[in-house]
């Protein structure tokens, strides 16, 4: 016998900002497969995005523009009678934020309040999931981070996520907007084309037969979570936003198994089958939080969320994706990898 939950997304109008990124691509694909009518916001087209390579782009309405354009956000929400929003659009690289903070603040902070204000004025929006980050907590003495920890980013990217997170909470608590906030660890999986990140950068190096380059000293610790587990977390949160104990709340999502950069690099090399490649440690990373990982017990208790993929299983799937992606066209590695 089918249940209402199984049909939850069928013919539901959904708006996804940032739909060409790693998470946006996989989330959009999952929503389409569940029968949702997805409208995706695209700022810059990248034909290598998983959104296009998977064929998902041909199955959605594509709107071109910026999340900072208020008139556009208001038009999309009203003309497509959007019921659910997933706000993922962001400048997501720490190194870029350090180099060019203004564009990061514009997209990550202004883009958030623009969408929230448009949603506040739309009578159709019933649920809105906003992507924050573990970076919103900044650096804390007490680990792992719980949702009660203060949001105290200090460097440009971290500050942008702290601000966006607080703005989302203000709309939830002041205007009763049906908002839920996700604070995730480092997401990995097929489709991440930012080669200065640990997982894709190490995989590309290993497939080239080259030693991976680590910009930090290799000791920073992070949460790493497979992209399909994060997709399920977002969908589950959206499905539960009608509940008083979920609406207006933030939730951590992590594997509860933090790894250092060097541990993660070694795990990736094992997954590729090249454990013999010794990393080159540069020790040059700046403005990096040393240790950062999450307590996901609230998501487990309130939402019933559980990750399905172990690190080994997720890396195995990820390596296979990149083998398919590169084929015979593997390119030489340049630069290094982030925490």
Coordinates of C-alpha atoms in Angstrom, one line a residue:
X1 CA 0.0 0.0 0.0
X2 CA 1.4 3.4 -1.0
X3 CA 1.7 6.2 1.6
X4 CA 1.2 9.9 1.4
X5 CA 4.9 10.4 2.0
X6 CA 5.8 8.4 -1.0
X7 CA 3.7 10.8 -3.1
X8 CA 4.8 14.0 -1.3
X9 CA 6.8 15.5 -4.1
X10 CA 4.5 14.4 -7.0
X11 CA 3.7 17.5 -9.1
X12 CA 4.8 19.8 -6.3
X13 CA 6.3 23.1 -7.6
X14 CA 9.9 23.4 -6.2
X15 CA 12.5 26.1 -6.6
X16 CA 16.2 25.3 -6.3
X17 CA 18.8 28.0 -6.2
X18 CA 22.3 26.9 -6.9
X19 CA 21.1 23.9 -8.9
X20 CA 24.3 23.5 -10.9
X21 CA 26.6 22.9 -7.9
X22 CA 27.4 19.5 -6.5
X23 CA 24.6 19.4 -3.9
X24 CA 22.2 21.3 -6.1
X25 CA 22.7 18.9 -9.0
X26 CA 22.1 15.8 -6.9
X27 CA 19.2 17.4 -5.0
X28 CA 17.5 18.5 -8.2
X29 CA 17.9 15.0 -9.8
X30 CA 16.4 13.4 -6.7
X31 CA 13.4 15.8 -6.7
X32 CA 12.7 15.2 -10.4
X33 CA 12.9 11.5 -9.8
X34 CA 10.3 11.9 -7.1
X35 CA 8.0 13.7 -9.5
X36 CA 8.5 17.3 -8.4
X37 CA 8.1 20.2 -10.9
X38 CA 11.4 21.8 -10.4
X39 CA 12.4 25.3 -11.3
X40 CA 16.2 25.8 -11.1
X41 CA 18.1 29.1 -10.8
X42 CA 21.3 29.1 -12.9
X43 CA 23.8 32.0 -12.6
X44 CA 26.6 30.6 -14.8
X45 CA 26.1 27.6 -17.0
X46 CA 28.8 24.9 -16.8
X47 CA 28.2 22.0 -19.2
X48 CA 30.4 19.8 -17.0
X49 CA 27.9 20.2 -14.1
X50 CA 26.2 17.0 -13.0
X51 CA 22.9 18.8 -13.7
X52 CA 23.7 18.7 -17.4
X53 CA 25.7 15.4 -17.5
X54 CA 22.9 13.5 -15.8
X55 CA 20.3 14.8 -18.2
X56 CA 18.4 16.5 -15.3
X57 CA 18.7 20.0 -16.9
X58 CA 16.4 18.9 -19.7
X59 CA 13.7 17.9 -17.2
X60 CA 13.4 21.2 -15.3
X61 CA 12.5 24.8 -15.9
X62 CA 15.7 26.7 -16.1
X63 CA 15.7 30.4 -15.0
X64 CA 18.9 32.4 -15.7
X65 CA 19.9 35.1 -13.3
X66 CA 21.1 36.0 -9.8
X67 CA 19.6 35.2 -6.4
X68 CA 20.4 38.8 -5.5
X69 CA 17.8 40.1 -8.1
X70 CA 14.7 40.7 -6.0
X71 CA 12.4 41.3 -9.0
X72 CA 13.4 38.0 -10.5
X73 CA 13.0 36.1 -7.2
X74 CA 9.5 37.5 -6.7
X75 CA 8.6 36.7 -10.3
X76 CA 9.7 33.1 -10.1
X77 CA 8.0 32.4 -6.8
X78 CA 4.7 33.8 -8.0
X79 CA 4.6 32.8 -11.7
X80 CA 5.5 29.2 -11.0
X81 CA 3.4 29.1 -7.8
X82 CA 6.4 27.7 -5.8
X83 CA 5.4 25.6 -2.8
X84 CA 9.0 24.7 -1.6
X85 CA 12.3 26.5 -1.9
X86 CA 15.8 25.0 -1.4
X87 CA 18.2 27.9 -1.2
X88 CA 21.7 26.6 -2.0
X89 CA 23.1 29.4 -4.2
X90 CA 26.4 30.6 -2.7
X91 CA 30.0 31.5 -3.3
X92 CA 31.3 28.3 -1.7
X93 CA 35.1 28.5 -1.7
X94 CA 37.0 29.8 1.3
X95 CA 40.0 30.8 -0.8
X96 CA 37.9 32.8 -3.2
X97 CA 36.1 34.5 -0.2
X98 CA 39.5 35.5 1.2
X99 CA 40.6 36.9 -2.1
X100 CA 37.3 38.6 -3.0
X101 CA 35.1 39.1 0.0
X102 CA 32.6 41.5 -1.6
X103 CA 31.3 39.0 -4.2
X104 CA 31.0 36.4 -1.4
X105 CA 29.0 38.8 0.9
X106 CA 26.8 39.9 -2.0
X107 CA 25.8 36.3 -3.0
X108 CA 25.8 34.6 0.4
X109 CA 24.2 37.4 2.5
X110 CA 22.2 39.6 0.2
X111 CA 21.1 36.6 -1.8
X112 CA 19.6 35.1 1.3
X113 CA 17.6 38.0 2.5
X114 CA 16.4 38.7 -1.1
X115 CA 15.0 35.2 -1.5
X116 CA 13.5 35.2 2.1
X117 CA 11.8 38.6 1.5
X118 CA 10.3 37.4 -1.8
X119 CA 9.1 34.3 0.0
X120 CA 7.6 36.3 2.8
X121 CA 5.5 38.2 0.3
X122 CA 4.4 35.1 -1.6
X123 CA 1.2 33.4 -0.4
X124 CA 2.2 30.1 -2.0
X125 CA 5.5 29.3 -0.3
X126 CA 4.9 26.6 2.4
X127 CA 8.5 25.5 3.2
X128 CA 12.0 26.9 2.7
X129 CA 15.2 25.1 3.4
X130 CA 18.3 27.4 3.7
X131 CA 21.8 26.0 3.4
X132 CA 24.1 27.2 6.1
X133 CA 27.3 25.4 7.0
X134 CA 29.4 24.2 9.9
X135 CA 31.6 27.3 9.0
X136 CA 28.8 29.5 10.4
X137 CA 29.9 28.5 13.9
X138 CA 33.4 29.9 13.4
X139 CA 36.0 28.5 15.7
X140 CA 34.8 27.0 19.0
X141 CA 36.6 25.6 22.0
X142 CA 33.9 23.0 22.7
X143 CA 33.7 20.2 20.2
X144 CA 31.6 18.8 18.6
X145 CA 29.4 21.8 17.7
X146 CA 25.8 21.5 18.8
X147 CA 23.1 23.8 17.4
X148 CA 23.2 25.8 20.6
X149 CA 26.8 27.0 19.9
X150 CA 27.0 30.7 19.0
X151 CA 27.5 31.7 15.3
X152 CA 30.8 33.6 15.4
X153 CA 32.5 33.5 12.0
X154 CA 35.6 35.6 11.8
X155 CA 36.9 35.3 8.2
X156 CA 34.9 36.3 5.1
X157 CA 33.4 32.9 4.1
X158 CA 32.6 32.0 7.7
X159 CA 31.0 35.4 8.4
X160 CA 28.9 35.2 5.2
X161 CA 27.4 31.9 6.5
X162 CA 26.9 33.2 10.1
X163 CA 25.0 36.2 8.7
X164 CA 22.9 34.2 6.2
X165 CA 22.0 31.7 9.0
X166 CA 21.0 34.5 11.4
X167 CA 19.0 36.3 8.7
X168 CA 17.1 33.1 8.0
X169 CA 16.3 32.6 11.7
X170 CA 15.1 36.2 12.0
X171 CA 12.6 35.6 9.1
X172 CA 11.4 32.4 10.8
X173 CA 10.9 34.0 14.2
X174 CA 9.7 37.5 13.3
X175 CA 7.5 36.6 10.3
X176 CA 6.7 33.0 11.0
X177 CA 8.2 32.1 7.6
X178 CA 8.4 28.2 7.3
X179 CA 12.2 28.0 7.4
X180 CA 14.5 25.2 8.2
X181 CA 18.3 25.5 8.3
X182 CA 20.9 22.9 7.5
X183 CA 24.4 23.1 8.9
X184 CA 26.5 20.4 7.2
X185 CA 30.1 19.3 7.3
X186 CA 32.2 19.0 4.1
X187 CA 30.2 17.4 1.3
X188 CA 31.9 15.1 -1.1
X189 CA 30.7 13.1 -4.1
X190 CA 30.7 13.0 -7.9
X191 CA 30.2 16.3 -9.5
X192 CA 32.4 18.5 -7.4
X193 CA 34.7 20.2 -9.9
X194 CA 36.5 22.4 -7.4
X195 CA 39.9 20.7 -7.5
X196 CA 41.3 22.5 -4.5
X197 CA 39.0 20.5 -2.2
X198 CA 40.4 17.4 -0.6
X199 CA 38.3 14.7 -2.2
X200 CA 38.2 15.7 -5.9
X201 CA 41.7 17.1 -5.8
X202 CA 43.2 13.9 -4.4
X203 CA 41.2 11.7 -6.8
X204 CA 42.4 13.7 -9.8
X205 CA 46.0 13.6 -8.6
X206 CA 45.8 9.8 -8.0
X207 CA 44.2 9.1 -11.4
X208 CA 47.1 11.1 -12.9
X209 CA 49.6 9.0 -11.0
X210 CA 50.8 12.2 -9.2
X211 CA 51.3 13.0 -5.5
X212 CA 48.4 15.0 -4.1
X213 CA 49.3 18.5 -2.8
X214 CA 48.0 19.6 0.6
X215 CA 48.0 23.3 1.2
X216 CA 47.7 23.1 5.0
X217 CA 49.9 21.1 7.3
X218 CA 47.4 18.2 7.1
X219 CA 46.2 18.3 10.7
X220 CA 42.8 20.2 10.5
X221 CA 39.9 18.0 11.2
X222 CA 36.5 18.1 9.5
X223 CA 33.3 16.2 9.1
X224 CA 32.9 14.6 5.6
X225 CA 29.5 13.4 4.4
X226 CA 28.6 11.8 1.1
X227 CA 26.4 13.9 -1.1
X228 CA 23.5 11.5 -1.3
X229 CA 23.2 11.4 2.5
X230 CA 23.0 15.2 2.4
X231 CA 20.3 15.2 -0.3
X232 CA 18.2 12.9 1.8
X233 CA 18.7 15.2 4.8
X234 CA 17.4 18.2 2.8
X235 CA 14.4 16.4 1.5
X236 CA 13.6 15.0 5.0
X237 CA 13.8 18.4 6.6
X238 CA 11.5 19.9 3.9
X239 CA 9.0 17.2 4.4
X240 CA 8.9 17.9 8.2
X241 CA 8.7 21.7 8.2
X242 CA 5.0 21.6 9.1
X243 CA 6.0 20.3 12.6
X244 CA 6.4 23.0 15.3
X245 CA 9.6 21.4 16.6
X246 CA 11.2 21.6 13.1
X247 CA 9.9 24.9 11.8
X248 CA 12.4 27.8 12.5
X249 CA 15.1 25.4 13.7
X250 CA 18.6 24.6 12.5
X251 CA 20.0 21.1 12.2
X252 CA 23.5 19.8 12.1
X253 CA 24.2 16.9 9.6
X254 CA 27.5 15.0 9.9
X255 CA 28.8 11.5 10.1
X256 CA 30.0 11.9 13.7
X257 CA 33.4 10.6 12.6
X258 CA 35.8 13.6 12.0
X259 CA 38.9 13.0 9.9
X260 CA 42.1 15.1 9.6
X261 CA 43.0 16.2 6.1
X262 CA 45.8 13.7 5.9
X263 CA 43.5 10.9 7.1
X264 CA 41.0 11.9 4.4
X265 CA 43.7 12.0 1.7
X266 CA 44.9 8.6 2.6
X267 CA 41.4 7.2 2.6
X268 CA 40.9 8.6 -0.9
X269 CA 44.2 7.2 -2.1
X270 CA 43.1 3.8 -0.8
X271 CA 39.8 4.1 -2.6
X272 CA 41.6 4.9 -5.9
X273 CA 44.0 2.0 -5.3
X274 CA 47.1 4.3 -5.1
X275 CA 48.1 4.3 -1.4
X276 CA 51.7 4.5 -2.5
X277 CA 51.4 8.2 -3.5
X278 CA 52.8 10.2 -0.6
X279 CA 51.1 13.7 -0.2
X280 CA 53.2 16.8 -0.6
X281 CA 52.5 19.0 2.5
X282 CA 52.9 22.7 1.8
X283 CA 51.7 24.1 5.2
X284 CA 50.6 27.3 3.5
X285 CA 46.8 27.5 4.2
X286 CA 45.6 30.8 5.8
X287 CA 42.4 31.6 7.8
X288 CA 41.5 27.9 8.2
X289 CA 39.7 26.7 11.3
X290 CA 41.8 24.0 12.9
X291 CA 39.2 21.6 14.2
X292 CA 35.5 21.7 13.2
X293 CA 33.0 18.9 13.5
X294 CA 29.3 18.5 14.3
X295 CA 27.0 16.8 16.7
X296 CA 24.1 15.5 14.6
X297 CA 22.1 14.0 17.4
X298 CA 19.3 16.5 17.0
X299 CA 18.7 15.5 13.4
X300 CA 18.7 11.9 14.4
X301 CA 16.3 12.5 17.3
X302 CA 13.9 15.0 15.8
X303 CA 13.9 14.1 12.1
X304 CA 14.9 10.4 12.3
X305 CA 17.7 11.1 9.9
X306 CA 20.6 8.5 9.6
X307 CA 23.4 8.5 7.1
X308 CA 23.3 5.4 4.9
X309 CA 26.8 5.7 3.4
X310 CA 30.0 4.9 5.3
X311 CA 33.1 6.8 4.4
X312 CA 34.5 3.8 2.5
X313 CA 31.3 3.3 0.6
X314 CA 30.9 7.0 -0.3
X315 CA 34.5 7.3 -1.5
X316 CA 34.1 4.1 -3.6
X317 CA 31.1 5.6 -5.4
X318 CA 32.8 8.9 -5.7
X319 CA 35.9 7.5 -7.3
X320 CA 33.8 5.5 -9.8
X321 CA 32.1 8.8 -10.8
X322 CA 35.4 10.5 -11.5
X323 CA 36.7 7.5 -13.4
X324 CA 33.6 7.9 -15.6
X325 CA 33.9 11.6 -15.8
X326 CA 37.6 11.7 -16.8
X327 CA 37.6 8.8 -19.1
X328 CA 40.8 9.2 -21.1
X329 CA 40.9 13.0 -20.5
X330 CA 42.6 13.2 -17.2
X331 CA 44.4 16.5 -16.9
X332 CA 47.5 17.5 -15.0
X333 CA 47.0 18.7 -11.4
X334 CA 47.7 22.4 -10.6
X335 CA 47.7 24.0 -7.2
X336 CA 46.8 22.3 -3.9
X337 CA 43.9 21.1 -1.9
X338 CA 41.9 22.7 0.9
X339 CA 40.7 21.4 4.2

